[in-house]
Amino acid sequence: MKIVSSDEYFLRSGIEGWRPLEIANSIPYLILRYTNLPRNEHKLFLRSAFWYYHAQKVLPFSQSAYIVGIIIAIEVLMPKKDDTSNICEKCRRSFDGPTKRFINFVEKHITDQNTDNDFKKLLRELYSFRSSFAHGGELLPYALTKNFCSFLIQ
């Protein structure tokens, strides 16, 4: 088995049948990190992995369900809201709602620095879609195709 750089391995799109089996040079480290997770973080990781896997499986049938699954996979890893978050003294609601917390989490863990406003706008729109889909709102048109409907009938 050939060992390749993590950048080369993870930036590649898919598996090519002619290519010999390769492994990223970071895999041993990642496996060690996974096996050393505390029990509660281990469970969170597996729950997040479940939702990521679920999102990949439903993508051919529903972009809407894919968005919900991907965002849940991320939300699972987000820390629970702490008591020190900004609270409005009048209504006792947090200034840091779920959308803002999601954007802040993604920004902190996916980028090296603050993201630009276009990226934050995209995250806000995706989270808005997720909320709409999860609470019975309109689905993306692709989810209503014949392929999706035939999947439901089986």
JSON list of C-alpha atoms in Angstrom, two decimals:
[
{"chain": "A", "resi": 1, "resn": "MET", "atom": "CA", "xyz": [0.00, 0.00, 0.00]},
{"chain": "A", "resi": 2, "resn": "LYS", "atom": "CA", "xyz": [1.38, 3.37, -1.01]},
{"chain": "A", "resi": 3, "resn": "ILE", "atom": "CA", "xyz": [1.43, 6.26, 1.49]},
{"chain": "A", "resi": 4, "resn": "VAL", "atom": "CA", "xyz": [0.67, 9.69, 0.00]},
{"chain": "A", "resi": 5, "resn": "SER", "atom": "CA", "xyz": [0.43, 13.16, 1.48]},
{"chain": "A", "resi": 6, "resn": "SER", "atom": "CA", "xyz": [-2.86, 14.04, 3.13]},
{"chain": "A", "resi": 7, "resn": "ASP", "atom": "CA", "xyz": [-3.31, 17.00, 0.79]},
{"chain": "A", "resi": 8, "resn": "GLU", "atom": "CA", "xyz": [-2.96, 14.78, -2.27]},
{"chain": "A", "resi": 9, "resn": "TYR", "atom": "CA", "xyz": [-5.22, 12.07, -0.81]},
{"chain": "A", "resi": 10, "resn": "PHE", "atom": "CA", "xyz": [-8.07, 14.23, 0.51]},
{"chain": "A", "resi": 11, "resn": "LEU", "atom": "CA", "xyz": [-8.19, 16.71, -2.37]},
{"chain": "A", "resi": 12, "resn": "ARG", "atom": "CA", "xyz": [-8.66, 13.91, -4.88]},
{"chain": "A", "resi": 13, "resn": "SER", "atom": "CA", "xyz": [-12.17, 13.43, -6.21]},
{"chain": "A", "resi": 14, "resn": "GLY", "atom": "CA", "xyz": [-13.26, 9.84, -5.85]},
{"chain": "A", "resi": 15, "resn": "ILE", "atom": "CA", "xyz": [-11.52, 6.51, -6.45]},
{"chain": "A", "resi": 16, "resn": "GLU", "atom": "CA", "xyz": [-10.00, 5.59, -9.79]},
{"chain": "A", "resi": 17, "resn": "GLY", "atom": "CA", "xyz": [-10.01, 1.90, -10.64]},
{"chain": "A", "resi": 18, "resn": "TRP", "atom": "CA", "xyz": [-6.56, 1.95, -12.20]},
{"chain": "A", "resi": 19, "resn": "ARG", "atom": "CA", "xyz": [-4.92, 3.55, -9.14]},
{"chain": "A", "resi": 20, "resn": "PRO", "atom": "CA", "xyz": [-3.33, 1.19, -6.58]},
{"chain": "A", "resi": 21, "resn": "LEU", "atom": "CA", "xyz": [-4.62, 1.29, -3.01]},
{"chain": "A", "resi": 22, "resn": "GLU", "atom": "CA", "xyz": [-3.21, 4.33, -1.22]},
{"chain": "A", "resi": 23, "resn": "ILE", "atom": "CA", "xyz": [-3.46, 5.73, 2.29]},
{"chain": "A", "resi": 24, "resn": "ALA", "atom": "CA", "xyz": [-3.01, 9.29, 3.53]},
{"chain": "A", "resi": 25, "resn": "ASN", "atom": "CA", "xyz": [0.03, 9.79, 5.72]},
{"chain": "A", "resi": 26, "resn": "SER", "atom": "CA", "xyz": [-2.24, 11.27, 8.42]},
{"chain": "A", "resi": 27, "resn": "ILE", "atom": "CA", "xyz": [-4.47, 8.17, 8.75]},
{"chain": "A", "resi": 28, "resn": "PRO", "atom": "CA", "xyz": [-2.47, 6.52, 11.59]},
{"chain": "A", "resi": 29, "resn": "TYR", "atom": "CA", "xyz": [-2.62, 9.78, 13.55]},
{"chain": "A", "resi": 30, "resn": "LEU", "atom": "CA", "xyz": [-6.36, 10.19, 12.88]},
{"chain": "A", "resi": 31, "resn": "ILE", "atom": "CA", "xyz": [-7.07, 6.61, 13.96]},
{"chain": "A", "resi": 32, "resn": "LEU", "atom": "CA", "xyz": [-5.10, 7.19, 17.15]},
{"chain": "A", "resi": 33, "resn": "ARG", "atom": "CA", "xyz": [-7.04, 10.41, 17.83]},
{"chain": "A", "resi": 34, "resn": "TYR", "atom": "CA", "xyz": [-10.34, 8.60, 17.26]},
{"chain": "A", "resi": 35, "resn": "THR", "atom": "CA", "xyz": [-9.50, 5.66, 19.52]},
{"chain": "A", "resi": 36, "resn": "ASN", "atom": "CA", "xyz": [-8.37, 8.03, 22.29]},
{"chain": "A", "resi": 37, "resn": "LEU", "atom": "CA", "xyz": [-11.53, 10.14, 22.30]},
{"chain": "A", "resi": 38, "resn": "PRO", "atom": "CA", "xyz": [-13.38, 10.29, 25.61]},
{"chain": "A", "resi": 39, "resn": "ARG", "atom": "CA", "xyz": [-16.52, 8.14, 25.55]},
{"chain": "A", "resi": 40, "resn": "ASN", "atom": "CA", "xyz": [-18.96, 11.05, 25.13]},
{"chain": "A", "resi": 41, "resn": "GLU", "atom": "CA", "xyz": [-16.92, 12.55, 22.25]},
{"chain": "A", "resi": 42, "resn": "HIS", "atom": "CA", "xyz": [-16.65, 9.10, 20.66]},
{"chain": "A", "resi": 43, "resn": "LYS", "atom": "CA", "xyz": [-20.45, 8.84, 20.67]},
{"chain": "A", "resi": 44, "resn": "LEU", "atom": "CA", "xyz": [-20.78, 12.36, 19.20]},
{"chain": "A", "resi": 45, "resn": "PHE", "atom": "CA", "xyz": [-18.32, 11.53, 16.45]},
{"chain": "A", "resi": 46, "resn": "LEU", "atom": "CA", "xyz": [-20.21, 8.37, 15.51]},
{"chain": "A", "resi": 47, "resn": "ARG", "atom": "CA", "xyz": [-23.54, 10.23, 15.55]},
{"chain": "A", "resi": 48, "resn": "SER", "atom": "CA", "xyz": [-22.09, 12.91, 13.29]},
{"chain": "A", "resi": 49, "resn": "ALA", "atom": "CA", "xyz": [-20.67, 10.22, 10.99]},
{"chain": "A", "resi": 50, "resn": "PHE", "atom": "CA", "xyz": [-24.11, 8.60, 10.83]},
{"chain": "A", "resi": 51, "resn": "TRP", "atom": "CA", "xyz": [-25.73, 11.86, 9.64]},
{"chain": "A", "resi": 52, "resn": "TYR", "atom": "CA", "xyz": [-22.93, 12.48, 7.13]},
{"chain": "A", "resi": 53, "resn": "TYR", "atom": "CA", "xyz": [-23.39, 8.94, 5.76]},
{"chain": "A", "resi": 54, "resn": "HIS", "atom": "CA", "xyz": [-27.15, 9.41, 5.69]},
{"chain": "A", "resi": 55, "resn": "ALA", "atom": "CA", "xyz": [-26.77, 12.66, 3.75]},
{"chain": "A", "resi": 56, "resn": "GLN", "atom": "CA", "xyz": [-24.58, 10.93, 1.15]},
{"chain": "A", "resi": 57, "resn": "LYS", "atom": "CA", "xyz": [-27.13, 8.14, 0.73]},
{"chain": "A", "resi": 58, "resn": "VAL", "atom": "CA", "xyz": [-30.16, 10.42, 0.26]},
{"chain": "A", "resi": 59, "resn": "LEU", "atom": "CA", "xyz": [-28.47, 12.86, -2.13]},
{"chain": "A", "resi": 60, "resn": "PRO", "atom": "CA", "xyz": [-29.54, 10.98, -5.30]},
{"chain": "A", "resi": 61, "resn": "PHE", "atom": "CA", "xyz": [-33.15, 11.28, -4.12]},
{"chain": "A", "resi": 62, "resn": "SER", "atom": "CA", "xyz": [-33.36, 14.62, -2.32]},
{"chain": "A", "resi": 63, "resn": "GLN", "atom": "CA", "xyz": [-31.08, 17.61, -2.15]},
{"chain": "A", "resi": 64, "resn": "SER", "atom": "CA", "xyz": [-33.29, 18.88, 0.67]},
{"chain": "A", "resi": 65, "resn": "ALA", "atom": "CA", "xyz": [-32.66, 15.79, 2.81]},
{"chain": "A", "resi": 66, "resn": "TYR", "atom": "CA", "xyz": [-28.96, 16.03, 1.96]},
{"chain": "A", "resi": 67, "resn": "ILE", "atom": "CA", "xyz": [-28.77, 19.58, 3.32]},
{"chain": "A", "resi": 68, "resn": "VAL", "atom": "CA", "xyz": [-30.60, 18.56, 6.50]},
{"chain": "A", "resi": 69, "resn": "GLY", "atom": "CA", "xyz": [-28.26, 15.59, 7.02]},
{"chain": "A", "resi": 70, "resn": "ILE", "atom": "CA", "xyz": [-25.06, 17.57, 6.45]},
{"chain": "A", "resi": 71, "resn": "ILE", "atom": "CA", "xyz": [-26.11, 20.34, 8.80]},
{"chain": "A", "resi": 72, "resn": "ILE", "atom": "CA", "xyz": [-27.18, 17.87, 11.50]},
{"chain": "A", "resi": 73, "resn": "ALA", "atom": "CA", "xyz": [-23.78, 16.17, 11.13]},
{"chain": "A", "resi": 74, "resn": "ILE", "atom": "CA", "xyz": [-22.19, 19.52, 11.94]},
{"chain": "A", "resi": 75, "resn": "GLU", "atom": "CA", "xyz": [-24.68, 20.46, 14.68]},
{"chain": "A", "resi": 76, "resn": "VAL", "atom": "CA", "xyz": [-23.98, 17.21, 16.53]},
{"chain": "A", "resi": 77, "resn": "LEU", "atom": "CA", "xyz": [-20.39, 18.37, 17.01]},
{"chain": "A", "resi": 78, "resn": "MET", "atom": "CA", "xyz": [-21.31, 21.86, 18.20]},
{"chain": "A", "resi": 79, "resn": "PRO", "atom": "CA", "xyz": [-20.95, 22.47, 21.93]},
{"chain": "A", "resi": 80, "resn": "LYS", "atom": "CA", "xyz": [-24.16, 22.85, 23.86]},
{"chain": "A", "resi": 81, "resn": "LYS", "atom": "CA", "xyz": [-25.13, 26.46, 24.47]},
{"chain": "A", "resi": 82, "resn": "ASP", "atom": "CA", "xyz": [-23.49, 27.60, 27.67]},
{"chain": "A", "resi": 83, "resn": "ASP", "atom": "CA", "xyz": [-25.03, 29.82, 30.32]},
{"chain": "A", "resi": 84, "resn": "THR", "atom": "CA", "xyz": [-22.62, 32.64, 29.59]},
{"chain": "A", "resi": 85, "resn": "SER", "atom": "CA", "xyz": [-24.01, 33.45, 26.12]},
{"chain": "A", "resi": 86, "resn": "ASN", "atom": "CA", "xyz": [-25.43, 36.91, 25.55]},
{"chain": "A", "resi": 87, "resn": "ILE", "atom": "CA", "xyz": [-28.96, 37.05, 26.96]},
{"chain": "A", "resi": 88, "resn": "CYS", "atom": "CA", "xyz": [-31.47, 39.84, 26.36]},
{"chain": "A", "resi": 89, "resn": "GLU", "atom": "CA", "xyz": [-32.54, 41.22, 29.73]},
{"chain": "A", "resi": 90, "resn": "LYS", "atom": "CA", "xyz": [-36.08, 41.97, 28.48]},
{"chain": "A", "resi": 91, "resn": "CYS", "atom": "CA", "xyz": [-37.05, 38.72, 26.75]},
{"chain": "A", "resi": 92, "resn": "ARG", "atom": "CA", "xyz": [-34.40, 36.41, 28.31]},
{"chain": "A", "resi": 93, "resn": "ARG", "atom": "CA", "xyz": [-33.58, 34.99, 24.84]},
{"chain": "A", "resi": 94, "resn": "SER", "atom": "CA", "xyz": [-30.04, 34.53, 23.63]},
{"chain": "A", "resi": 95, "resn": "PHE", "atom": "CA", "xyz": [-28.59, 36.95, 21.11]},
{"chain": "A", "resi": 96, "resn": "ASP", "atom": "CA", "xyz": [-26.67, 33.97, 19.77]},
{"chain": "A", "resi": 97, "resn": "GLY", "atom": "CA", "xyz": [-29.44, 31.98, 18.10]},
{"chain": "A", "resi": 98, "resn": "PRO", "atom": "CA", "xyz": [-28.95, 28.64, 16.37]},
{"chain": "A", "resi": 99, "resn": "THR", "atom": "CA", "xyz": [-28.05, 30.18, 13.01]},
{"chain": "A", "resi": 100, "resn": "LYS", "atom": "CA", "xyz": [-25.38, 32.44, 14.48]},
{"chain": "A", "resi": 101, "resn": "ARG", "atom": "CA", "xyz": [-23.97, 29.59, 16.58]},
{"chain": "A", "resi": 102, "resn": "PHE", "atom": "CA", "xyz": [-23.84, 27.37, 13.47]},
{"chain": "A", "resi": 103, "resn": "ILE", "atom": "CA", "xyz": [-22.04, 30.04, 11.42]},
{"chain": "A", "resi": 104, "resn": "ASN", "atom": "CA", "xyz": [-19.57, 30.73, 14.23]},
{"chain": "A", "resi": 105, "resn": "PHE", "atom": "CA", "xyz": [-18.83, 27.01, 14.66]},
{"chain": "A", "resi": 106, "resn": "VAL", "atom": "CA", "xyz": [-18.25, 26.43, 10.94]},
{"chain": "A", "resi": 107, "resn": "GLU", "atom": "CA", "xyz": [-16.17, 29.57, 10.69]},
{"chain": "A", "resi": 108, "resn": "LYS", "atom": "CA", "xyz": [-14.03, 28.51, 13.65]},
{"chain": "A", "resi": 109, "resn": "HIS", "atom": "CA", "xyz": [-13.43, 24.94, 12.49]},
{"chain": "A", "resi": 110, "resn": "ILE", "atom": "CA", "xyz": [-13.36, 25.14, 8.72]},
{"chain": "A", "resi": 111, "resn": "THR", "atom": "CA", "xyz": [-11.45, 28.32, 8.07]},
{"chain": "A", "resi": 112, "resn": "ASP", "atom": "CA", "xyz": [-8.18, 29.71, 9.34]},
{"chain": "A", "resi": 113, "resn": "GLN", "atom": "CA", "xyz": [-9.57, 33.20, 9.77]},
{"chain": "A", "resi": 114, "resn": "ASN", "atom": "CA", "xyz": [-12.85, 35.08, 9.69]},
{"chain": "A", "resi": 115, "resn": "THR", "atom": "CA", "xyz": [-14.82, 34.29, 6.58]},
{"chain": "A", "resi": 116, "resn": "ASP", "atom": "CA", "xyz": [-16.08, 36.91, 4.21]},
{"chain": "A", "resi": 117, "resn": "ASN", "atom": "CA", "xyz": [-19.69, 38.08, 4.19]},
{"chain": "A", "resi": 118, "resn": "ASP", "atom": "CA", "xyz": [-20.57, 36.02, 1.09]},
{"chain": "A", "resi": 119, "resn": "PHE", "atom": "CA", "xyz": [-19.59, 32.79, 2.86]},
{"chain": "A", "resi": 120, "resn": "LYS", "atom": "CA", "xyz": [-21.53, 33.78, 5.99]},
{"chain": "A", "resi": 121, "resn": "LYS", "atom": "CA", "xyz": [-24.53, 34.61, 3.78]},
{"chain": "A", "resi": 122, "resn": "LEU", "atom": "CA", "xyz": [-24.29, 31.16, 2.16]},
{"chain": "A", "resi": 123, "resn": "LEU", "atom": "CA", "xyz": [-24.15, 29.47, 5.58]},
{"chain": "A", "resi": 124, "resn": "ARG", "atom": "CA", "xyz": [-27.12, 31.54, 6.75]},
{"chain": "A", "resi": 125, "resn": "GLU", "atom": "CA", "xyz": [-29.11, 30.49, 3.64]},
{"chain": "A", "resi": 126, "resn": "LEU", "atom": "CA", "xyz": [-28.19, 26.82, 4.08]},
{"chain": "A", "resi": 127, "resn": "TYR", "atom": "CA", "xyz": [-29.24, 26.91, 7.72]},
{"chain": "A", "resi": 128, "resn": "SER", "atom": "CA", "xyz": [-32.48, 28.64, 6.74]},
{"chain": "A", "resi": 129, "resn": "PHE", "atom": "CA", "xyz": [-33.14, 25.88, 4.16]},
{"chain": "A", "resi": 130, "resn": "ARG", "atom": "CA", "xyz": [-32.40, 23.24, 6.81]},
{"chain": "A", "resi": 131, "resn": "SER", "atom": "CA", "xyz": [-34.85, 24.84, 9.22]},
{"chain": "A", "resi": 132, "resn": "SER", "atom": "CA", "xyz": [-37.53, 25.08, 6.55]},
{"chain": "A", "resi": 133, "resn": "PHE", "atom": "CA", "xyz": [-37.09, 21.47, 5.40]},
{"chain": "A", "resi": 134, "resn": "ALA", "atom": "CA", "xyz": [-36.92, 20.07, 8.93]},
{"chain": "A", "resi": 135, "resn": "HIS", "atom": "CA", "xyz": [-40.12, 21.87, 9.95]},
{"chain": "A", "resi": 136, "resn": "GLY", "atom": "CA", "xyz": [-42.23, 20.90, 6.95]},
{"chain": "A", "resi": 137, "resn": "GLY", "atom": "CA", "xyz": [-41.47, 23.75, 4.56]},
{"chain": "A", "resi": 138, "resn": "GLU", "atom": "CA", "xyz": [-41.21, 23.52, 0.78]},
{"chain": "A", "resi": 139, "resn": "LEU", "atom": "CA", "xyz": [-38.58, 21.13, -0.56]},
{"chain": "A", "resi": 140, "resn": "LEU", "atom": "CA", "xyz": [-36.13, 21.96, -3.31]},
{"chain": "A", "resi": 141, "resn": "PRO", "atom": "CA", "xyz": [-37.67, 21.12, -6.70]},
{"chain": "A", "resi": 142, "resn": "TYR", "atom": "CA", "xyz": [-35.18, 18.28, -7.30]},
{"chain": "A", "resi": 143, "resn": "ALA", "atom": "CA", "xyz": [-36.68, 16.38, -4.37]},
{"chain": "A", "resi": 144, "resn": "LEU", "atom": "CA", "xyz": [-39.99, 16.13, -6.20]},
{"chain": "A", "resi": 145, "resn": "THR", "atom": "CA", "xyz": [-38.65, 14.41, -9.31]},
{"chain": "A", "resi": 146, "resn": "LYS", "atom": "CA", "xyz": [-39.96, 11.12, -10.67]},
{"chain": "A", "resi": 147, "resn": "ASN", "atom": "CA", "xyz": [-36.85, 9.35, -9.35]},
{"chain": "A", "resi": 148, "resn": "PHE", "atom": "CA", "xyz": [-37.60, 10.47, -5.80]},
{"chain": "A", "resi": 149, "resn": "CYS", "atom": "CA", "xyz": [-41.27, 9.55, -6.07]},
{"chain": "A", "resi": 150, "resn": "SER", "atom": "CA", "xyz": [-40.45, 6.06, -7.38]},
{"chain": "A", "resi": 151, "resn": "PHE", "atom": "CA", "xyz": [-38.10, 5.61, -4.41]},
{"chain": "A", "resi": 152, "resn": "LEU", "atom": "CA", "xyz": [-40.99, 6.33, -2.01]},
{"chain": "A", "resi": 153, "resn": "ILE", "atom": "CA", "xyz": [-43.29, 3.80, -3.67]},
{"chain": "A", "resi": 154, "resn": "GLN", "atom": "CA", "xyz": [-40.84, 0.86, -3.40]}
]
